[in-house]
Amino acid sequence: MTGNGNGPHAPNERAEESLPAQQSGDPGEVIDVRRGMFGSRNGGDTSGYGGLVRTVRLPGATPRPYGGWFDEVADEFEGALEEQGLDPAHVIERTVVDRGELTFHIAREHLATAARTLRDDPALRFELCTGVSGVHYPGDKGRELHAVYHLRSITHNRLIRMEVSAPDADPHVPSIVDIYPTNDWHERETYDFFGLIFDGHPALTRIIMPDDWQGFPQRKDYPLGGIPVEYKGAQIPAPDQRRSYT
Amino acid sequence: MSSTTHAPAGIRETTEGTVYDVTGGDWDELAAHAAKSDDERIIVNMGPQHPSTHGVLRLILEIDGETVTEARCGIGYLHTGIEKNLEYRTWTQGTTFVTRMDYLTPFFNETAYCLAVERLLGIENEVPDRANVIRVLLMELNRLSSHLVAIATGGMELGATTVMIFGFRDRELILDLYELITGLRMNHAYIRPGGLSQDIPPGTVDALREFLKKMHKNLPEYDALATGNPVFKARLKDIGYLDLAGCMALGATGPILRSAGLPHDLRKAQPYCGYETYDFDVPTVDTCDSYGRFLVRLEEMRQSLRIIEQCVDRLEPGPVMVADKKIAWPAQLALGPDGLGNSLDHIKNIMGTSMEALIHHFKLVTEGFRVPPGETYAAVESPKGELGVHAVSDGGTRPYRVHFRDPSFTNLQSMAAMCEGGMVADVIVAVASIDPVMGGVDR
């Protein structure tokens, strides 16, 4: 941001100080720092918005009690992990309760153990996995690729989320197809779109895109594509070239 | 032909780089080997362009005589990149995209997406009652039309063309209602984050009552035509078998799961849009086969009619959009000479009397509203099973990531388990009982 007379960092620090303290004490996961507005990057923004700095944070770890049945599930889960000789603090990186939903962030090397425990423990019994969804956070250094699993317990009528992350440089996550066979196609889809490699998947090939496709289309650095069109005499740029308000 | 090399292909170095070709390979040897083997094992590609594969679905079948020994699906022929496209539009524009995913269940896609956005915004409880009743009404009409297509195309693929004629005849009644309410027969974008794009037009309730009367007359015809029909039963019974353990492992939901005897229905288990206040049953059978799925769909249509009747009785006047003017679209839509657009009264107001209203309208339409950072998962019971939406926001005016867990995609995986070991003619019946819609599978 060269067009900003105040220097790029000064307003940022002030803004941080003036923010109210987070309730939980955990500032949350910083996934990006956005500067300016309207997608302008070359200092040509004369709108006065060029000095804007916005830190994007996802909700951070929640302190206990989580409320409702969340505590029961967390207790059972941590207890079941301890029974297997694992330290819950190593397996569960963080537990987040946000918008009435419970999320366990799992260390990726323990993903299979965690999934098996959640499925098999009678008090947990999350027997239905609704697949995996990938998310790409290029600004979250070392944790760029996330795989998000939603597990449903029909027995107890509950739904939880399990999230693992992998760095862009080493995009490997263990496959849980042998625990939830339904994830066969879902993991292939996530590989297809994000390049996340699910180690142990029986046949990790592209599923939606053609076999010889180059690149992983749902990553944030993969362009949407499109061409400008003329409408009533004006050039309308392609959707990914239009002005944005981020 | 080189007799010394067994390289699978010829390799030539040229100035442009290495060129691989198939001359000089050992194809003769392969052909001779294939001719010598005495089994009748062949690989058959069914689709992607084939009238009885439910859209552009490619089935790869290994057949020994008439028996299918292995079956696999090839999908992706209808991929349109909707999830990627959503990331370049505002949250409100998203409904226009998601309605096109599973094109036979547009209102379920829209509702699931809007429920996710509303939860991210924290306005779930502020959606007006009337909007919720209309959402339920449209979803149940949609369940009817989706099941009618499932039964109709399933019948057509068996050669039972009367079932198809009946199914599409009754679906047409529902499409007329869609057209009356939303203006379109499909791709509605009628349900919006916060409520609905507009209220139902006058005369809808009368049309609904008329429709209910007709459907109560027409629905028993499927029973009379197919349920007890010995040919129909012979083709469907014990075909496409998938028991409860198989359903759970493969993540199959919807009529497939309920045909295995488990009464799991998100409308009862995790109610949304006020489903807990409606009176209806979740039908199950324990046959685990295509015939059972047909019976489940038929009974679900009767239950949908029950819910629609309750919706019609509950339609009280009121708003159909949240009161928050930062989220609600500023204009009421009206039909003009050039199609549906902003109402003339609204244009007069913003252009002639209130500059603030003009600014507000402009900001909301061009920029959209911001959604606080976080992620959520909203699920609805679509006619095919659990339709889940995983939505992530980075605090901006556009979705950061939206993933649809489409039930067709997940259920289609069970094709192999249902078809392997069966007859090749039964593959059609089994796939029809899954009711996959490729628009939803490939997205």
XYZ file of C-alpha atoms in Angstrom:
689
model
C 0.000 0.000 0.000
C 2.125 2.855 -1.269
C -0.667 5.362 -1.742
C -1.297 5.695 1.978
C 0.337 8.706 3.654
C 0.079 7.393 7.206
C 2.249 4.357 6.581
C 0.636 0.994 6.287
C 1.163 -0.289 9.805
C 0.187 2.567 12.059
C -3.594 2.329 11.678
C -3.462 -1.428 12.021
C -1.880 -1.335 15.480
C -4.235 1.330 16.709
C -7.207 -0.602 15.449
C -6.019 -3.697 17.290
C -5.767 -1.813 20.592
C -9.161 -0.226 20.329
C -10.922 -3.527 19.715
C -12.854 -4.948 22.656
C -11.232 -7.973 24.272
C -12.540 -11.292 23.009
C -14.805 -13.057 25.436
C -12.983 -16.341 25.317
C -9.486 -14.931 25.628
C -8.529 -16.843 22.500
C -8.163 -14.336 19.676
C -9.106 -17.004 17.162
C -7.457 -18.284 14.061
C -6.138 -15.498 11.846
C -6.743 -16.601 8.279
C -5.913 -13.395 6.454
C -5.127 -9.697 6.704
C -6.944 -7.645 4.093
C -5.882 -4.172 3.030
C -7.808 -1.526 1.142
C -11.057 -2.125 -0.663
C -12.478 -2.755 -4.096
C -9.626 -5.145 -4.908
C -7.206 -2.319 -5.717
C -3.590 -3.397 -5.258
C -1.485 -0.874 -7.171
C -1.881 2.270 -5.106
C -4.268 3.822 -7.572
C -7.181 3.771 -5.163
C -8.167 7.390 -4.516
C -11.347 6.490 -2.672
C -9.821 6.935 0.751
C -10.410 3.300 1.606
C -6.807 2.400 0.740
C -5.705 2.566 4.370
C -8.241 0.040 5.610
C -6.703 -2.975 7.310
C -8.926 -5.846 8.365
C -7.718 -8.932 10.168
C -9.901 -11.917 9.373
C -10.286 -14.223 12.350
C -12.276 -17.378 12.645
C -13.758 -18.089 16.087
C -11.112 -19.331 18.537
C -11.092 -22.031 21.208
C -13.984 -21.923 23.630
C -13.408 -22.375 27.378
C -15.531 -24.843 29.260
C -18.389 -25.260 29.938
C -19.518 -25.590 26.326
C -23.178 -25.941 27.255
C -25.858 -28.502 26.507
C -24.720 -31.938 25.383
C -21.426 -30.517 24.107
C -19.718 -31.081 27.486
C -20.938 -34.661 27.610
C -19.592 -35.410 24.142
C -16.274 -33.655 24.841
C -15.869 -35.539 28.154
C -16.661 -38.884 26.579
C -14.376 -38.188 23.640
C -11.446 -37.102 25.807
C -12.023 -40.025 28.174
C -12.117 -42.523 25.312
C -8.856 -41.119 23.941
C -7.199 -41.410 27.354
C -8.307 -45.035 27.565
C -6.358 -45.666 24.386
C -3.260 -44.142 25.977
C -3.461 -40.869 24.079
C -3.206 -37.391 25.523
C -6.400 -35.575 24.491
C -4.462 -32.310 24.350
C -2.297 -33.773 21.586
C -5.197 -35.203 19.611
C -7.634 -32.291 19.972
C -5.832 -29.093 19.058
C -8.789 -26.976 20.045
C -12.478 -27.226 20.714
C -14.662 -24.484 19.308
C -18.298 -23.797 20.059
C -19.734 -21.284 17.642
C -23.300 -20.597 16.495
C -24.553 -23.601 18.429
C -22.182 -26.026 16.716
C -19.353 -28.034 18.227
C -16.057 -28.360 16.366
C -13.051 -30.489 17.280
C -9.847 -29.443 15.558
C -7.906 -32.707 15.321
C -4.165 -33.116 14.771
C -3.956 -34.786 11.391
C -1.799 -37.732 12.520
C -4.564 -38.710 14.970
C -7.490 -38.258 12.583
C -8.139 -41.966 12.043
C -8.017 -42.736 15.774
C -10.351 -39.856 16.529
C -12.826 -40.900 13.834
C -12.804 -44.524 14.958
C -13.356 -43.478 18.559
C -16.227 -41.184 17.637
C -17.855 -43.936 15.612
C -17.358 -46.891 17.946
C -17.698 -45.524 21.488
C -21.288 -46.351 22.522
C -21.681 -43.008 24.282
C -20.548 -41.123 21.159
C -21.682 -43.369 18.280
C -21.404 -40.982 15.342
C -22.344 -43.628 12.829
C -23.038 -41.418 9.837
C -20.363 -39.316 8.181
C -21.709 -36.742 5.772
C -18.477 -36.551 3.843
C -15.587 -34.137 3.774
C -15.462 -30.564 2.619
C -12.217 -28.803 1.818
C -11.430 -25.165 2.567
C -8.365 -23.284 1.347
C -6.988 -20.500 3.570
C -3.908 -19.214 1.721
C -3.297 -16.632 4.459
C -3.220 -19.198 7.276
C 0.472 -20.082 7.033
C 1.270 -23.722 7.748
C -2.436 -24.628 7.913
C -3.540 -23.619 4.443
C -5.697 -26.613 3.608
C -8.516 -27.663 5.891
C -10.607 -30.805 5.648
C -13.933 -30.523 7.436
C -15.983 -33.584 8.397
C -19.516 -33.514 9.732
C -20.462 -36.528 11.802
C -24.050 -37.326 12.657
C -25.180 -39.605 15.435
C -28.597 -41.020 14.658
C -28.521 -42.934 17.964
C -28.133 -39.783 20.070
C -29.463 -37.295 17.489
C -26.335 -35.128 17.499
C -24.100 -33.474 14.947
C -20.463 -32.484 15.412
C -17.725 -31.173 13.195
C -14.180 -32.497 12.949
C -11.593 -30.310 11.272
C -7.996 -31.095 10.302
C -5.468 -28.945 8.540
C -2.431 -29.548 6.372
C 0.163 -27.141 5.014
C 0.267 -26.381 1.294
C 3.824 -27.751 1.193
C 2.754 -31.144 2.558
C -0.913 -31.605 1.610
C -1.408 -34.991 3.244
C -4.288 -36.061 5.465
C -5.015 -39.657 6.484
C -7.949 -41.242 4.713
C -10.871 -42.439 6.827
C -12.472 -44.510 4.078
C -11.895 -47.708 6.040
C -13.850 -46.196 8.958
C -16.532 -44.395 6.950
C -16.704 -46.038 3.483
C -19.046 -43.245 2.386
C -16.028 -40.938 2.286
C -14.658 -42.753 -0.766
C -16.152 -40.336 -3.284
C -16.051 -37.374 -0.926
C -12.294 -37.677 -0.431
C -11.813 -38.050 -4.164
C -13.847 -34.889 -4.675
C -11.810 -32.956 -2.127
C -8.589 -34.203 -3.712
C -9.925 -33.215 -7.109
C -10.733 -29.656 -6.073
C -8.112 -28.884 -3.416
C -5.216 -31.257 -4.045
C -5.472 -32.656 -0.522
C -3.935 -36.130 -0.657
C -5.780 -38.620 1.527
C -3.172 -41.217 2.473
C -4.580 -44.720 2.485
C -7.485 -44.041 0.132
C -7.993 -47.129 -2.072
C -8.041 -45.219 -5.368
C -7.474 -41.504 -5.020
C -8.191 -40.242 -8.526
C -10.041 -37.257 -9.886
C -13.791 -37.747 -9.807
C -15.489 -34.649 -11.218
C -12.794 -32.983 -13.331
C -11.271 -34.831 -16.312
C -8.429 -37.210 -15.442
C -5.785 -35.071 -17.153
C -6.856 -31.780 -15.604
C -4.057 -29.531 -14.397
C -4.395 -27.784 -11.060
C -7.000 -27.832 -8.311
C -9.909 -25.582 -9.215
C -11.324 -24.700 -5.801
C -8.088 -23.352 -4.413
C -8.168 -19.626 -3.870
C -5.230 -19.008 -6.220
C -6.989 -20.806 -9.075
C -8.760 -18.216 -11.229
C -12.469 -18.481 -11.917
C -11.985 -17.558 -15.558
C -14.488 -15.866 -17.809
C -14.420 -13.168 -20.423
C -15.608 -9.571 -20.398
C -18.984 -9.042 -22.026
C -20.495 -5.961 -23.600
C -23.823 -4.837 -22.214
C -25.556 -1.703 -23.511
C -22.270 -0.351 -24.786
C -20.297 -0.906 -21.586
C -17.647 -3.568 -20.980
C -18.600 -5.725 -18.002
C -15.514 -7.537 -16.720
C -15.475 -11.254 -15.904
C -16.845 -12.071 -12.432
C -13.426 -12.546 -10.843
C -12.187 -9.232 -12.261
C -15.031 -7.172 -10.859
C -14.702 -4.818 -7.938
C -15.028 -6.594 -4.625
C -15.732 -5.352 -1.138
C -13.409 -7.511 0.863
C 6.187 -55.211 -35.856
C 8.989 -55.735 -33.492
C 9.080 -59.186 -32.034
C 11.883 -58.465 -29.618
C 10.401 -55.602 -27.602
C 7.415 -55.854 -25.304
C 7.163 -52.134 -24.658
C 3.495 -51.150 -24.531
C 4.002 -48.444 -27.099
C 6.464 -47.196 -29.620
C 8.740 -44.370 -28.540
C 10.363 -41.967 -30.956
C 12.638 -39.037 -30.174
C 11.896 -35.982 -32.305
C 13.011 -32.372 -32.256
C 9.699 -31.525 -30.567
C 10.335 -34.019 -27.772
C 9.459 -37.640 -27.186
C 6.528 -38.971 -29.193
C 4.670 -42.027 -28.000
C 2.529 -44.043 -30.343
C 0.730 -47.336 -30.334
C 2.454 -48.908 -33.310
C 4.908 -51.649 -32.598
C 3.169 -52.607 -29.366
C 2.143 -56.090 -28.418
C -1.506 -55.656 -29.355
C -1.517 -58.777 -31.516
C -0.425 -60.775 -28.549
C -3.143 -59.212 -26.387
C -5.805 -59.834 -28.995
C -4.719 -63.455 -29.387
C -4.809 -63.874 -25.623
C -8.280 -62.377 -25.400
C -9.536 -64.613 -28.227
C -8.210 -67.726 -26.467
C -9.985 -67.146 -23.161
C -13.344 -68.872 -23.222
C -15.324 -66.750 -20.730
C -17.879 -64.219 -21.897
C -16.546 -61.480 -19.678
C -16.931 -58.119 -21.350
C -16.828 -54.537 -20.207
C -19.841 -52.488 -21.196
C -20.068 -48.733 -21.022
C -23.590 -47.592 -20.378
C -23.970 -43.877 -20.886
C -23.159 -41.084 -20.485
C -25.657 -40.494 -23.283
C -28.270 -43.146 -22.727
C -31.959 -42.587 -22.101
C -32.149 -44.902 -19.120
C -29.180 -43.712 -17.090
C -30.878 -40.721 -15.473
C -28.959 -37.946 -17.143
C -25.288 -37.977 -18.046
C -24.307 -40.849 -15.785
C -21.753 -43.295 -17.127
C -21.955 -46.826 -15.833
C -18.994 -49.111 -16.421
C -20.142 -52.692 -16.085
C -18.093 -55.848 -16.218
C -20.451 -58.501 -17.456
C -20.119 -62.262 -17.441
C -22.951 -63.465 -19.624
C -25.978 -61.659 -18.188
C -24.470 -61.206 -14.746
C -22.819 -57.998 -13.606
C -19.598 -58.913 -11.837
C -18.347 -55.387 -11.264
C -20.042 -52.028 -11.580
C -18.565 -48.546 -11.358
C -19.837 -45.038 -11.994
C -18.239 -42.322 -14.055
C -19.511 -38.908 -13.078
C -18.561 -35.302 -13.682
C -20.182 -34.778 -17.077
C -22.489 -32.118 -15.688
C -19.986 -30.268 -13.523
C -20.701 -26.555 -13.700
C -18.448 -25.194 -10.959
C -21.318 -23.735 -8.933
C -19.420 -23.929 -5.641
C -16.518 -21.962 -7.136
C -18.832 -19.440 -8.793
C -20.572 -18.726 -5.481
C -17.310 -17.321 -4.143
C -17.489 -14.492 -6.681
C -21.053 -13.314 -5.985
C -22.823 -11.821 -3.009
C -24.553 -14.018 -0.457
C -27.945 -13.099 -1.908
C -26.902 -13.928 -5.465
C -25.945 -17.379 -4.187
C -29.548 -18.628 -4.277
C -29.606 -18.062 -8.040
C -26.760 -20.539 -8.366
C -27.713 -23.180 -5.832
C -31.224 -23.526 -7.205
C -29.608 -24.988 -10.333
C -27.693 -27.748 -8.535
C -30.210 -30.546 -8.182
C -32.636 -29.074 -10.683
C -35.492 -31.317 -9.529
C -35.301 -30.053 -5.945
C -34.637 -26.311 -6.331
C -36.492 -25.243 -3.177
C -34.498 -27.638 -1.011
C -31.214 -26.271 -2.356
C -32.381 -22.722 -1.760
C -33.706 -23.416 1.722
C -30.610 -25.322 2.847
C -28.370 -22.540 1.572
C -30.495 -19.805 3.160
C -30.630 -21.660 6.493
C -26.829 -21.771 6.469
C -26.541 -18.053 5.683
C -29.149 -17.204 8.312
C -27.279 -19.205 10.950
C -24.025 -17.456 10.051
C -25.849 -14.132 10.413
C -27.517 -15.259 13.645
C -31.017 -14.364 12.387
C -32.476 -17.882 12.354
C -35.231 -16.955 14.800
C -36.117 -13.690 13.101
C -37.391 -15.219 9.876
C -41.132 -14.401 9.836
C -43.655 -17.192 10.350
C -45.288 -16.618 6.999
C -41.932 -17.053 5.232
C -41.386 -20.339 7.071
C -44.861 -21.629 6.206
C -44.331 -20.778 2.540
C -40.906 -22.432 2.609
C -42.409 -25.619 4.033
C -45.254 -25.429 1.521
C -42.869 -25.113 -1.405
C -40.549 -27.818 -0.103
C -43.413 -30.286 0.250
C -44.720 -29.429 -3.220
C -41.164 -29.994 -4.379
C -40.975 -33.342 -2.588
C -44.084 -34.373 -4.501
C -42.714 -33.246 -7.854
C -39.321 -34.874 -7.233
C -40.855 -38.188 -6.191
C -43.214 -38.023 -9.179
C -40.225 -37.714 -11.503
C -38.455 -40.550 -9.684
C -41.453 -42.842 -10.091
C -42.210 -41.651 -13.626
C -38.699 -42.080 -15.020
C -38.290 -45.321 -13.088
C -41.444 -46.594 -14.738
C -40.365 -45.415 -18.163
C -37.084 -47.277 -17.850
C -39.036 -50.468 -17.217
C -41.213 -49.826 -20.230
C -44.180 -48.835 -18.068
C -44.904 -45.701 -20.044
C -48.283 -45.131 -18.441
C -46.566 -44.592 -15.106
C -44.404 -42.000 -16.816
C -47.393 -40.242 -18.392
C -49.178 -40.139 -15.034
C -46.093 -38.887 -13.211
C -45.397 -36.068 -15.608
C -49.105 -35.191 -15.801
C -49.221 -34.631 -12.033
C -45.840 -32.914 -11.946
C -47.197 -30.427 -14.458
C -49.870 -29.420 -11.927
C -47.104 -28.647 -9.444
C -44.991 -26.770 -11.976
C -48.038 -24.602 -12.691
C -48.164 -23.758 -8.989
C -44.437 -22.913 -9.005
C -45.021 -20.653 -11.943
C -47.893 -18.959 -10.178
C -45.926 -18.445 -6.959
C -42.398 -17.716 -8.153
C -42.901 -16.855 -11.815
C -40.762 -19.762 -13.003
C -41.139 -23.505 -13.464
C -37.591 -24.147 -12.272
C -34.468 -22.167 -11.235
C -36.611 -20.001 -8.997
C -34.217 -18.174 -6.639
C -37.376 -17.471 -4.662
C -36.124 -18.253 -1.179
C -33.598 -15.658 -0.064
C -31.436 -15.257 3.038
C -33.854 -13.773 5.575
C -37.084 -14.921 3.972
C -38.538 -14.893 0.484
C -38.046 -12.686 -2.540
C -41.737 -11.749 -2.554
C -45.074 -12.765 -1.125
C -47.300 -15.331 -2.821
C -49.649 -13.701 -5.330
C -53.423 -13.469 -4.813
C -55.287 -16.574 -5.851
C -52.564 -18.958 -4.684
C -54.606 -20.446 -1.871
C -57.492 -21.214 -4.217
C -55.095 -22.790 -6.702
C -53.561 -24.870 -3.904
C -56.945 -26.133 -2.739
C -57.837 -27.020 -6.310
C -54.515 -28.847 -6.652
C -55.035 -30.771 -3.407
C -58.425 -31.918 -4.625
C -56.915 -33.163 -7.894
C -53.952 -34.865 -6.219
C -56.194 -36.721 -3.776
C -57.918 -38.127 -6.829
C -54.732 -38.825 -8.823
C -52.439 -40.271 -6.162
C -54.391 -43.547 -5.679
C -53.946 -44.175 -9.401
C -50.292 -45.053 -8.855
C -51.401 -47.635 -6.325
C -53.935 -49.040 -8.739
C -51.490 -49.023 -11.610
C -48.237 -50.186 -10.078
C -48.304 -51.224 -6.415
C -50.115 -54.492 -6.933
C -49.070 -55.012 -10.538
C -47.389 -58.459 -10.770
C -45.049 -57.404 -13.596
C -44.008 -54.248 -11.776
C -43.454 -56.187 -8.553
C -41.495 -58.913 -10.323
C -39.127 -56.322 -11.752
C -38.625 -54.368 -8.510
C -38.787 -56.870 -5.651
C -35.411 -57.914 -4.176
C -33.613 -55.733 -6.732
C -31.068 -53.148 -5.635
C -30.762 -54.722 -2.199
C -28.998 -52.602 0.416
C -29.546 -53.369 4.083
C -29.231 -51.017 7.032
C -25.551 -51.773 7.674
C -24.807 -51.058 4.028
C -26.772 -47.811 4.150
C -24.932 -46.582 7.240
C -21.506 -47.497 5.880
C -22.167 -45.872 2.519
C -23.895 -42.855 4.029
C -27.124 -43.502 2.132
C -30.027 -41.430 3.431
C -33.559 -40.649 2.381
C -35.869 -43.283 0.889
C -32.941 -45.744 0.596
C -32.337 -45.615 4.348
C -36.052 -45.700 5.147
C -36.519 -48.714 2.859
C -34.058 -50.479 5.185
C -36.393 -49.848 8.109
C -34.777 -46.900 9.891
C -37.237 -44.017 10.355
C -34.538 -41.352 10.158
C -35.877 -38.087 8.803
C -34.251 -34.719 9.544
C -37.688 -33.096 9.567
C -38.350 -35.084 12.754
C -34.812 -35.488 14.126
C -33.495 -31.942 13.655
C -36.527 -29.849 12.699
C -36.080 -26.617 10.767
C -38.539 -24.061 9.367
C -41.033 -25.148 12.036
C -41.441 -28.773 10.906
C -41.900 -29.836 14.539
C -45.315 -28.149 14.508
C -46.671 -30.150 11.563
C -48.440 -33.430 11.853
C -46.993 -36.123 9.560
C -45.527 -39.632 9.643
C -42.201 -40.998 8.449
C -42.994 -44.119 6.418
C -40.616 -47.068 6.419
C -40.513 -50.549 4.963
C -38.053 -53.337 5.760
C -37.573 -54.875 2.332
C -34.298 -52.985 1.569
C -35.117 -53.187 -2.167
C -36.323 -51.072 -5.069
C -39.934 -52.005 -4.459
C -39.664 -50.811 -0.878
C -38.218 -47.496 -2.045
C -41.147 -47.108 -4.431
C -43.594 -47.711 -1.574
C -41.735 -45.262 0.675
C -41.863 -42.558 -2.009
C -45.561 -43.162 -2.598
C -46.360 -42.868 1.106
C -44.141 -39.776 1.466
C -46.204 -38.111 -1.242
C -49.357 -38.744 0.786
C -47.670 -37.290 3.861
C -46.553 -34.261 1.821
C -50.170 -33.642 0.858
C -51.046 -33.700 4.559
C -48.377 -31.094 5.289
C -49.473 -28.902 2.374
C -53.041 -28.944 3.706
C -51.774 -27.777 7.087
C -49.677 -25.046 5.424
C -52.677 -23.722 3.506
C -54.635 -23.455 6.743
C -51.795 -21.626 8.453
C -51.129 -18.911 5.898
C -51.663 -15.802 8.015
C -50.961 -12.378 6.541
C -47.614 -10.953 7.559
C -44.141 -10.064 6.350
C -42.087 -12.575 4.356
C -38.657 -11.054 5.002
C -36.708 -10.224 8.148
C -37.273 -6.697 9.434
C -33.544 -5.867 9.366
C -33.159 -3.434 6.479
C -29.442 -4.193 6.330
C -30.266 -7.673 5.045
C -33.718 -7.492 3.480
C -33.759 -6.588 -0.179
C -35.099 -3.026 -0.290
C -37.591 -3.404 -3.119
C -40.774 -5.343 -3.446
C -40.735 -6.997 -6.821
C -43.426 -6.246 -9.365
C -44.199 -7.452 -12.843
C -43.417 -4.844 -15.486
C -43.565 -4.872 -19.284
C -39.968 -6.156 -19.379
C -40.418 -8.890 -16.797
C -40.100 -9.083 -13.031
C -38.268 -6.141 -11.478
C -38.335 -3.482 -8.810
C -41.774 -2.079 -8.226
C -42.533 1.307 -9.717
C -43.509 2.720 -6.319
C -40.094 1.843 -4.955
C -38.321 3.418 -7.941
C -40.415 6.568 -7.495
C -39.481 6.720 -3.837
C -35.748 6.264 -4.232
C -35.371 8.373 -7.374
C -37.758 11.155 -6.472
C -38.044 11.632 -2.738
C -35.365 9.930 -0.658
C -31.696 10.120 -1.501
C -30.850 8.031 1.580
C -33.113 5.248 0.352
C -31.369 5.384 -3.018
C -27.940 5.115 -1.390
C -29.132 2.274 0.783
C -30.640 0.422 -2.152
C -27.466 0.907 -4.187
C -25.189 -0.318 -1.406
C -27.240 -3.380 -0.622
C -27.645 -4.383 -4.253
C -24.084 -3.779 -5.427
C -22.137 -4.535 -2.255
C -24.483 -6.852 -0.402
C -24.402 -7.493 3.330
C -21.495 -8.668 5.426
C -21.636 -11.989 7.231
C -19.568 -12.450 10.427
C -16.618 -14.873 10.063
C -17.175 -18.499 10.943
C -18.542 -21.707 9.528
C -21.762 -23.629 9.788
C -23.508 -26.738 8.535
C -27.198 -26.638 7.757
C -29.032 -29.744 6.612
C -32.513 -30.384 5.282
C -34.296 -33.592 4.377
C -34.511 -33.401 0.614
C -36.530 -36.014 -1.300
C -33.235 -37.846 -1.883
C -31.874 -37.682 1.644
C -29.717 -35.396 3.742
C -28.867 -32.248 1.821
C -26.147 -30.482 3.804
C -24.563 -27.098 3.267
C -21.174 -26.299 4.724
C -20.796 -22.529 4.474
C -17.718 -20.548 5.524
C -17.625 -16.777 5.809
C -14.555 -14.569 6.156
C -16.611 -11.571 7.197
C -17.014 -10.347 3.652
C -19.928 -9.770 1.348
C -19.286 -12.982 -0.553
C -19.224 -16.596 0.589
C -15.674 -17.750 1.332
C -16.584 -21.349 0.663
C -19.858 -23.180 0.218
C -19.913 -26.944 -0.090
C -23.051 -28.907 -0.845
C -23.289 -32.425 0.493
C -25.723 -33.539 -2.129
C -27.620 -36.748 -1.281
C -27.555 -37.918 -4.917
C -23.747 -37.818 -4.903
C -23.486 -39.892 -1.743
C -26.308 -42.286 -2.593
C -24.948 -43.004 -6.051
C -21.897 -44.616 -4.415
C -24.136 -47.476 -3.325
C -24.787 -48.391 -6.976
C -21.925 -50.902 -6.960
C -23.183 -52.586 -3.791
C -26.704 -52.807 -5.212
C -25.825 -54.045 -8.706
C -22.840 -56.376 -8.442
C -23.886 -59.999 -8.706
C -27.228 -59.113 -10.249
C -28.517 -59.194 -13.785
C -27.638 -56.483 -16.228
C -31.291 -55.545 -16.761
C -31.670 -54.968 -13.036
C -28.962 -52.306 -13.008
C -31.511 -49.937 -14.530
C -34.033 -50.684 -11.788
C -31.456 -50.289 -9.027
C -30.141 -46.973 -10.365
C -33.699 -45.707 -10.807
C -34.443 -46.572 -7.169
C -31.463 -44.455 -6.052
C -32.980 -41.542 -7.988
C -29.733 -39.707 -8.723
C -29.939 -36.309 -10.406
C -26.680 -35.490 -12.089
C -27.086 -31.746 -11.622
C -26.787 -32.420 -7.901
C -24.125 -35.117 -8.193
C -21.704 -33.039 -10.265
C -22.707 -29.522 -9.215
